[in-house]
Coordinates of N, CA and C in Angstrom, one line a residue:
X1 N 129.1 122.5 72.9 CA 129.0 121.0 73.3 C 128.1 121.4 75.5
X2 N 128.5 121.9 75.9 CA 128.6 122.5 77.2 C 126.6 122.7 77.0
X3 N 126.3 123.5 76.3 CA 124.8 123.8 75.8 C 124.3 122.8 75.9
X4 N 124.9 121.7 75.5 CA 123.6 120.8 74.8 C 123.8 119.7 76.3
X5 N 125.1 119.2 77.1 CA 124.9 118.9 78.2 C 124.1 119.0 79.1
X6 N 123.8 120.8 79.4 CA 123.2 121.9 80.0 C 122.0 121.3 79.4
X7 N 121.4 121.9 78.3 CA 119.8 121.1 78.3 C 119.7 119.7 78.7
X8 N 120.3 118.7 78.4 CA 120.2 117.4 78.5 C 119.7 117.0 80.1
X9 N 120.5 117.9 80.6 CA 120.0 118.2 82.2 C 119.0 118.6 82.7
X10 N 118.7 120.2 82.1 CA 117.0 120.0 83.0 C 116.2 119.7 81.9
X11 N 116.2 119.4 80.6 CA 115.3 118.7 80.4 C 114.9 117.4 79.8
X12 N 115.6 116.5 80.0 CA 115.6 115.7 79.5 C 115.5 114.5 80.7
X13 N 116.5 114.9 81.5 CA 116.3 113.9 82.8 C 115.0 114.2 83.8
X14 N 114.4 115.3 84.1 CA 113.6 115.6 84.6 C 112.1 114.2 84.0
X15 N 112.4 114.5 82.1 CA 111.4 113.9 81.9 C 111.4 112.2 82.1
X16 N 113.0 112.0 82.3 CA 112.9 110.0 82.3 C 112.7 110.1 83.8
X17 N 112.9 110.3 84.7 CA 112.3 110.7 85.7 C 110.8 110.5 86.2
X18 N 110.0 111.7 85.6 CA 108.6 111.6 85.5 C 108.5 110.3 84.4
X19 N 108.6 109.8 84.0 CA 108.9 108.8 83.3 C 108.3 107.4 83.9
X20 N 109.1 107.3 84.7 CA 109.7 105.9 85.4 C 109.0 106.4 86.7
X21 N 108.5 107.5 87.3 CA 107.8 107.3 88.2 C 106.2 107.3 87.9
X22 N 105.5 108.1 86.8 CA 104.0 106.9 85.9 C 104.3 105.7 85.7
X23 N 105.0 104.9 85.5 CA 105.0 103.3 85.6 C 104.7 102.9 86.3
X24 N 105.9 103.3 87.6 CA 106.0 102.5 88.9 C 104.5 102.4 89.1
X25 N 104.0 103.6 89.1 CA 102.5 104.0 90.2 C 101.7 103.5 89.3
X26 N 101.9 103.1 87.7 CA 100.7 102.5 87.6 C 100.6 101.2 87.5
X27 N 101.9 100.5 87.7 CA 102.2 99.4 88.6 C 101.4 99.1 89.7
X28 N 101.8 99.6 90.6 CA 100.7 99.6 91.7 C 99.1 99.6 91.7
X29 N 99.2 100.5 90.6 CA 97.6 100.3 90.5 C 97.2 99.3 90.4
X30 N 97.3 98.2 89.4 CA 96.7 97.1 89.4 C 96.7 95.9 90.1
X31 N 95.7 95.2 89.8 CA 95.7 94.2 90.8 C 95.9 93.0 90.6
X32 N 96.5 92.4 92.1 CA 96.7 90.6 91.3 C 96.1 89.7 91.4
X33 N 96.3 88.9 90.1 CA 95.0 87.9 89.7 C 95.8 86.6 89.6
X34 N 96.8 86.1 90.3 CA 97.6 84.6 89.9 C 98.2 84.8 88.9
X35 N 98.5 86.3 88.4 CA 100.1 85.9 87.5 C 100.9 87.6 87.8
X36 N 101.5 87.0 87.7 CA 102.7 88.3 88.6 C 103.1 88.5 87.2
X37 N 103.4 90.0 86.4 CA 103.6 90.5 85.3 C 104.6 91.8 85.4
X38 N 104.7 91.9 84.3 CA 105.3 93.0 84.5 C 104.4 94.3 83.3
X39 N 104.1 95.1 84.1 CA 102.8 96.0 83.8 C 103.1 96.8 82.4
X40 N 102.1 97.0 81.8 CA 102.1 97.2 80.5 C 102.3 98.6 80.3
X41 N 102.5 99.2 81.4 CA 102.7 101.0 81.2 C 104.5 100.5 80.8
X42 N 105.1 99.8 81.7 CA 106.8 99.7 80.6 C 106.7 99.7 79.2
X43 N 105.7 98.2 78.7 CA 106.0 98.3 77.7 C 105.5 99.3 77.0
X44 N 104.5 100.3 77.2 CA 104.1 101.6 76.1 C 105.1 102.0 76.4
X45 N 106.5 102.7 77.1 CA 106.8 103.4 77.1 C 107.9 102.9 76.7
X46 N 108.2 101.8 76.4 CA 109.1 101.4 75.2 C 108.6 101.5 73.6
X47 N 107.9 101.6 73.4 CA 106.5 102.1 71.9 C 106.9 103.3 71.8
X48 N 107.0 104.3 73.1 CA 106.6 105.8 72.9 C 108.2 106.0 72.0
X49 N 109.2 105.2 73.1 CA 110.1 105.5 72.5 C 110.8 105.3 71.1
X50 N 110.6 104.0 71.2 CA 110.4 104.1 69.2 C 110.3 104.8 68.7
X51 N 108.5 105.1 68.9 CA 108.5 106.2 68.1 C 108.9 107.5 67.5
X52 N 109.8 107.7 69.0 CA 110.4 109.1 69.0 C 111.8 109.1 68.0
X53 N 112.5 107.7 67.9 CA 113.8 107.8 67.5 C 113.1 107.5 65.6
X54 N 111.9 106.8 65.5 CA 111.4 106.6 64.2 C 111.6 108.3 64.0
X55 N 110.7 109.2 64.5 CA 110.1 111.2 64.5 C 111.8 111.4 64.3
X56 N 113.0 111.0 65.1 CA 114.0 111.9 65.0 C 114.1 111.2 63.3
X57 N 114.9 110.1 63.1 CA 115.2 109.5 62.2 C 114.5 110.1 60.7
X58 N 113.4 110.4 61.0 CA 112.6 111.3 59.6 C 113.2 112.5 59.6
X59 N 112.9 113.0 60.9 CA 112.8 114.4 60.8 C 114.6 115.3 60.5
X60 N 115.7 113.9 60.1 CA 117.3 113.9 59.9 C 116.6 113.8 58.6
X61 N 115.9 113.0 58.0 CA 116.1 112.7 56.5 C 116.0 113.7 56.4
X62 N 114.5 114.5 56.0 CA 114.1 115.8 55.8 C 114.7 116.8 55.9
X63 N 115.2 117.1 57.2 CA 116.6 118.4 57.1 C 117.9 118.2 56.5
X64 N 117.6 117.1 56.6 CA 119.5 116.7 55.9 C 119.3 116.3 54.7
X65 N 118.5 115.9 54.2 CA 117.9 114.9 53.0 C 118.6 113.3 53.4
X66 N 117.6 112.7 53.0 CA 118.0 111.3 53.5 C 118.9 110.9 52.7
X67 N 119.2 110.3 51.5 CA 120.9 110.4 51.2 C 122.4 110.3 51.7
X68 N 121.8 111.9 52.8 CA 122.8 112.4 53.7 C 123.0 111.3 54.9
X69 N 121.1 110.4 55.2 CA 121.5 110.5 56.4 C 121.4 108.4 56.5
X70 N 122.0 107.7 55.5 CA 121.8 106.1 55.2 C 122.1 105.6 56.6
X71 N 123.6 106.1 57.0 CA 124.3 105.7 58.6 C 124.1 105.4 59.6
X72 N 123.1 107.1 59.6 CA 122.5 107.8 60.9 C 121.1 106.6 61.1
X73 N 120.0 106.7 59.8 CA 118.9 105.8 59.9 C 119.3 104.3 60.4
X74 N 120.1 104.0 59.7 CA 120.4 102.9 60.1 C 120.7 101.7 61.7
X75 N 121.5 103.0 62.0 CA 122.1 103.2 63.7 C 120.0 103.1 64.3
X76 N 119.7 104.2 63.7 CA 118.1 104.4 64.6 C 117.4 103.6 64.5
X77 N 117.6 102.4 63.6 CA 116.7 101.1 63.0 C 117.1 100.4 63.9
X78 N 118.2 100.4 63.9 CA 119.1 99.2 65.2 C 118.3 99.3 67.0
X79 N 118.3 100.7 67.0 CA 117.7 101.1 68.5 C 116.5 101.1 67.9
X80 N 115.7 100.8 67.8 CA 114.2 100.5 67.4 C 113.8 99.4 67.6
X81 N 114.8 98.8 66.8 CA 114.6 97.3 67.3 C 114.8 96.9 69.0
X82 N 115.8 97.5 69.2 CA 116.3 96.8 70.3 C 115.6 97.1 71.0
X83 N 115.1 98.6 71.0 CA 113.2 99.1 71.8 C 112.4 97.9 71.4
X84 N 112.0 97.6 70.7 CA 111.3 97.1 70.2 C 111.1 95.4 71.0
X85 N 112.4 94.9 71.3 CA 113.2 93.6 71.7 C 112.5 93.5 73.1
X86 N 112.8 94.5 73.6 CA 112.5 94.8 75.7 C 111.4 94.8 75.7
X87 N 110.4 95.6 74.2 CA 109.1 95.8 74.6 C 108.9 94.3 75.1
X88 N 108.4 93.3 74.0 CA 108.4 92.0 73.7 C 108.7 91.0 74.8
X89 N 110.3 91.5 75.5 CA 110.3 91.0 77.2 C 109.6 91.1 77.7
X90 N 109.6 92.6 78.2 CA 108.8 92.7 79.2 C 107.3 92.4 79.4
X91 N 106.8 91.6 78.1 CA 105.3 91.6 78.0 C 105.0 89.9 78.1
X92 N 106.3 89.2 77.7 CA 106.5 87.7 78.2 C 106.9 87.3 79.3
X93 N 107.8 88.0 80.3 CA 108.0 87.5 81.3 C 106.8 87.9 82.2
X94 N 106.4 87.2 83.0 CA 105.5 86.0 83.7 C 105.6 84.8 84.6
X95 N 105.4 84.8 86.1 CA 104.7 84.0 86.7 C 103.3 83.6 87.1
X96 N 103.0 82.3 86.2 CA 100.9 82.2 86.9 C 101.0 81.0 88.0
X97 N 100.8 81.3 88.9 CA 100.5 80.2 89.8 C 99.0 79.9 89.7
X98 N 99.5 78.2 89.6 CA 98.4 77.2 89.6 C 98.0 76.4 90.0
X99 N 97.4 77.1 91.9 CA 97.5 75.6 92.4 C 98.3 75.0 93.4
X100 N 99.3 74.4 93.1 CA 100.5 73.8 94.0 C 101.8 74.4 93.2
X101 N 101.4 74.5 91.6 CA 102.8 74.5 90.6 C 103.0 76.4 90.2
X102 N 103.8 76.4 89.7 CA 104.3 77.6 89.2 C 104.9 77.4 87.3
X103 N 104.3 78.3 86.6 CA 104.4 78.9 85.3 C 105.3 79.6 85.5
X104 N 106.6 79.6 84.7 CA 107.7 80.5 85.1 C 108.4 81.2 83.5
X105 N 108.1 81.8 82.7 CA 108.3 82.4 81.8 C 108.7 83.4 81.8
X106 N 109.9 83.2 81.6 CA 111.2 84.6 81.6 C 111.3 85.3 80.5
X107 N 112.0 86.4 80.6 CA 111.8 87.6 79.1 C 112.3 87.1 78.4
X108 N 113.8 85.7 78.3 CA 114.0 85.1 77.4 C 114.0 84.0 78.1
X109 N 114.1 83.2 77.3 CA 113.9 81.0 77.6 C 113.2 81.1 77.1
X110 N 113.4 80.3 77.6 CA 112.1 78.5 78.0 C 111.4 78.6 79.3
X111 N 109.8 78.3 78.7 CA 108.3 78.1 80.1 C 109.0 77.0 80.9
X112 N 109.1 77.1 81.9 CA 109.6 75.9 82.9 C 107.4 76.2 83.8
X113 N 107.2 75.2 84.6 CA 106.0 74.7 85.0 C 107.2 74.1 86.7
X114 N 107.4 74.2 87.7 CA 108.0 73.8 88.8 C 106.7 73.6 89.5
X115 N 106.9 72.4 91.2 CA 105.9 72.5 92.2 C 106.9 73.6 93.0
X116 N 105.7 74.2 94.1 CA 106.4 74.9 95.2 C 107.1 74.0 95.2
X117 N 106.7 72.6 96.6 CA 108.1 72.1 96.6 C 109.3 71.5 95.7
X118 N 109.3 72.0 95.0 CA 110.9 71.7 94.3 C 111.6 73.3 94.4
X119 N 111.2 74.4 95.1 CA 112.1 75.6 94.9 C 112.6 75.1 96.6
X120 N 114.0 74.9 96.3 CA 115.0 74.6 97.6 C 115.4 75.7 98.3
X121 N 115.7 77.2 97.1 CA 115.4 78.5 98.2 C 115.1 79.5 97.2
X122 N 114.9 80.9 97.9 CA 114.8 82.3 97.0 C 115.7 82.8 97.7
X123 N 116.2 84.0 97.1 CA 117.0 84.9 97.2 C 116.5 85.9 97.0
X124 N 115.8 87.1 97.8 CA 115.6 88.2 97.5 C 116.8 89.5 97.3
X125 N 116.5 90.0 96.1 CA 117.8 91.1 95.6 C 116.9 92.5 96.2
X126 N 117.3 93.7 96.6 CA 116.8 94.8 96.8 C 116.7 95.9 95.4
X127 N 115.6 95.8 94.9 CA 116.1 96.7 93.8 C 115.8 95.5 92.2
X128 N 116.4 94.4 92.6 CA 116.2 93.6 91.0 C 114.8 92.7 91.5
X129 N 114.6 91.7 92.3 CA 113.8 90.9 92.7 C 114.0 89.8 93.3
X130 N 113.1 88.7 93.3 CA 113.3 87.6 93.6 C 114.4 86.3 92.7
X131 N 115.3 85.8 93.4 CA 115.8 84.7 92.2 C 115.3 83.8 93.4
X132 N 114.8 82.7 92.1 CA 113.8 81.3 92.7 C 115.4 80.2 92.2
X133 N 115.2 79.5 92.9 CA 116.8 77.8 92.9 C 115.7 77.0 93.0
X134 N 115.9 76.1 92.2 CA 115.2 74.5 92.2 C 116.8 73.5 92.2
X135 N 117.0 73.0 93.6 CA 118.5 72.9 93.5 C 119.6 73.5 94.0
X136 N 120.4 73.8 93.5 CA 121.5 74.8 93.0 C 121.5 75.3 91.4
X137 N 120.4 75.3 91.2 CA 120.1 75.6 89.6 C 119.2 77.2 89.7
X138 N 119.7 78.6 89.6 CA 118.6 79.3 89.7 C 117.5 79.0 87.9
X139 N 116.2 79.5 88.5 CA 115.2 79.0 87.9 C 114.6 80.3 86.5
X140 N 114.9 81.4 87.5 CA 114.4 83.1 87.4 C 114.6 84.4 87.8
X141 N 114.6 85.3 87.4 CA 114.3 86.0 88.3 C 113.1 86.9 88.8
X142 N 112.5 87.1 89.4 CA 110.9 87.7 89.0 C 110.9 89.3 89.7
X143 N 110.9 90.1 88.3 CA 111.4 91.4 89.1 C 110.0 92.1 89.9
X144 N 110.9 92.7 91.1 CA 109.7 93.7 92.1 C 109.2 94.3 91.6
X145 N 109.4 95.2 90.0 CA 108.2 95.8 89.4 C 107.4 94.9 88.9
X146 N 107.0 94.1 89.0 CA 106.2 93.0 88.3 C 104.4 93.7 89.1
X147 N 103.8 93.5 88.5 CA 102.5 93.3 89.3 C 101.8 92.3 90.1
X148 N 101.8 92.3 91.4 CA 101.5 91.1 91.9 C 103.1 90.6 92.8
X149 N 103.8 91.1 92.4 CA 105.0 90.7 93.1 C 105.0 90.4 94.7
X150 N 104.7 91.6 95.3 CA 104.3 91.5 97.1 C 103.4 90.2 97.4
X151 N 102.3 90.0 96.8 CA 101.4 88.6 96.7 C 101.9 88.0 97.3
X152 N 103.1 87.9 95.6 CA 103.6 86.5 94.9 C 104.7 86.4 96.5
X153 N 105.5 87.0 96.5 CA 106.2 86.3 97.8 C 105.8 86.6 98.7
X154 N 104.4 87.0 99.7 CA 103.5 86.8 100.5 C 103.5 85.3 100.4
X155 N 102.9 84.8 99.1 CA 102.8 83.7 99.2 C 103.9 82.4 99.3
X156 N 104.4 82.9 98.2 CA 105.2 82.0 98.5 C 106.2 81.8 100.0
X157 N 106.5 82.6 100.7 CA 106.5 82.5 102.5 C 105.9 81.5 102.7
X158 N 104.3 81.8 102.5 CA 103.3 81.3 103.6 C 103.5 79.7 102.8
X159 N 103.7 79.6 102.0 CA 103.8 77.9 100.9 C 105.0 77.5 101.7
X160 N 106.0 78.0 101.6 CA 107.4 77.7 102.3 C 107.8 77.6 103.6
X161 N 107.3 78.4 104.9 CA 107.7 78.9 105.9 C 106.1 78.4 107.1
X162 N 105.2 78.4 106.1 CA 103.7 78.6 106.6 C 103.9 77.9 108.1
X163 N 104.2 76.6 107.9 CA 104.3 76.1 109.3 C 105.2 76.3 110.5
X164 N 105.9 77.0 109.7 CA 107.4 77.6 110.8 C 106.8 79.3 111.5
X165 N 106.1 79.6 110.4 CA 105.4 80.7 110.9 C 104.8 80.9 111.7
X166 N 103.8 79.8 111.3 CA 102.8 79.5 112.5 C 103.2 79.4 114.2
X167 N 103.8 78.4 113.9 CA 104.2 78.0 115.2 C 104.9 79.1 115.5
X168 N 106.3 80.0 115.0 CA 106.5 81.4 115.5 C 105.4 81.7 116.3
X169 N 104.6 82.2 115.3 CA 103.4 83.4 116.1 C 103.1 83.1 117.4
X170 N 102.6 81.8 117.1 CA 101.9 80.7 118.8 C 103.2 80.9 119.8
X171 N 104.6 80.6 119.6 CA 105.2 81.0 121.0 C 105.1 82.5 121.3
X172 N 105.5 83.1 120.9 CA 105.0 85.1 120.5 C 104.0 85.2 121.2
X173 N 102.4 84.7 120.6 CA 101.6 84.6 121.7 C 101.1 84.8 122.6
X174 N 102.4 83.3 123.3 CA 102.3 82.1 124.3 C 103.1 83.3 125.6
X175 N 104.4 84.4 124.9 CA 105.1 85.0 125.8 C 106.5 84.6 125.7
X176 N 105.9 83.4 124.8 CA 108.1 82.3 125.4 C 109.2 82.6 124.4
X177 N 108.2 83.7 123.3 CA 109.4 84.2 122.9 C 109.7 86.5 122.9

């Protein structure tokens, strides 16, 4: 058992960190085009994980006999389905900016269209993203790992607080603040 833990720590953990680092770098390379979305690199990672799970299930079947690994194969199939569901949800999650309206499609749930004026407040959580509220109801959370997140956040601040920011900049420039 101890050797397995050491092998996991030495080989698997660094590979996981490397893959996460590469996907985050791929996200930063993509350009903002009035749509905030999850980078395709994350979906690719999910599909690769699914293929690895299928490969492990086939290898188990070949080495131990398919009759002896039916239970294992069912478990692997469930994991593959869960991973592919995550890939589908990542592909679906987006915010489209259309003039003064936002078309928000969460990972799971229905698409909503709201106006910038309908937004009552936004809360940014570090490492999570931006929670958008209409009234007291949370409409969605836009992940901070999305392509265009920073630009969307700046646009939202400008749209919501633009006049206040301009007044603040004027006061600051005049030396009153």
